C-alpha positions as MATLAB code, in Angstrom:
seq = 'MSAEPDHSLRPDVLFRPMVLADTGAVIAVERSAYAFPWTESIFRDCIRVGYVCRVVEAGGRVGGYGVMTIGA';
ca = [
     -21.464   18.654   25.180;
     -18.190   20.150   24.027;
     -15.922   18.383   21.530;
     -12.912   19.825   23.344;
     -11.375   17.642   26.076;
     -11.728   18.752   29.687;
      -8.268   19.014   31.233;
      -9.424   20.690   34.440;
      -8.668   17.640   36.617;
      -5.304   16.713   35.076;
      -4.074   19.504   32.822;
      -0.825   17.623   32.171;
      -2.609   14.558   30.669;
      -3.695   14.580   27.039;
      -5.484   11.948   24.936;
      -4.805   12.628   21.269;
      -4.600   10.881   17.887;
      -1.469    8.820   17.327;
       0.728   10.071   14.483;
       3.630    8.349   12.743;
       6.106   10.369   14.805;
       4.713    8.677   17.953;
       5.570    5.135   16.900;
       9.032    5.162   18.513;
       7.577    6.059   21.908;
       4.651    3.667   21.427;
       6.946    0.746   20.615;
       8.990    1.493   23.751;
       5.814    1.186   25.860;
       4.776   -1.930   23.918;
       8.117   -3.663   24.505;
       8.035   -2.888   28.223;
       4.517   -4.297   28.597;
       4.409   -7.442   26.457;
       6.528  -10.566   26.054;
       5.611  -10.697   22.359;
       5.230   -7.042   21.316;
       3.890   -5.742   18.049;
       6.479   -4.287   15.705;
       6.730   -0.611   14.852;
       5.564   -1.409   11.310;
       2.318   -2.869   12.699;
       1.567    0.409   14.476;
       2.451    2.374   11.340;
       0.095    0.184    9.297;
      -2.707    0.687   11.846;
      -2.372    4.451   11.466;
      -2.115    4.211    7.670;
      -5.264    2.108    7.210;
      -7.346    4.307    9.486;
      -7.739    2.389   12.748;
      -8.626    4.596   15.695;
      -5.177    5.055   17.248;
      -4.720    7.227   20.320;
      -1.888    8.047   22.682;
      -1.956    9.220   26.274;
       0.569   11.955   26.842;
       1.563   13.101   30.330;
       4.079   15.830   30.888;
       4.866   15.826   27.165;
       5.733   12.093   27.070;
       3.740    9.206   25.610;
       2.860    6.823   28.437;
       0.101    4.745   26.895;
      -1.779    4.054   23.712;
      -4.802    2.345   22.237;
      -5.572    0.860   18.821;
      -9.199    0.191   18.014;
     -11.173   -1.063   15.056;
     -14.704   -2.279   14.484;
     -15.257   -5.878   13.466;
     -18.469   -7.379   12.231;
];
């Protein structure tokens, strides 16, 4: 199994790690989706402390995201 993503079905869609520069686009999605959105600083903290943060990019624009952590 390859570690490289397979973009053969949708070459314009990319799942990649979220970086601090993405937080503006992520907060725009967050505000459009939730009545009580997280703040940009929450997303920045999630990246900083090492949560698994990913964005979905389509056509060069962030259209979705995920923040994951493991709890015991």
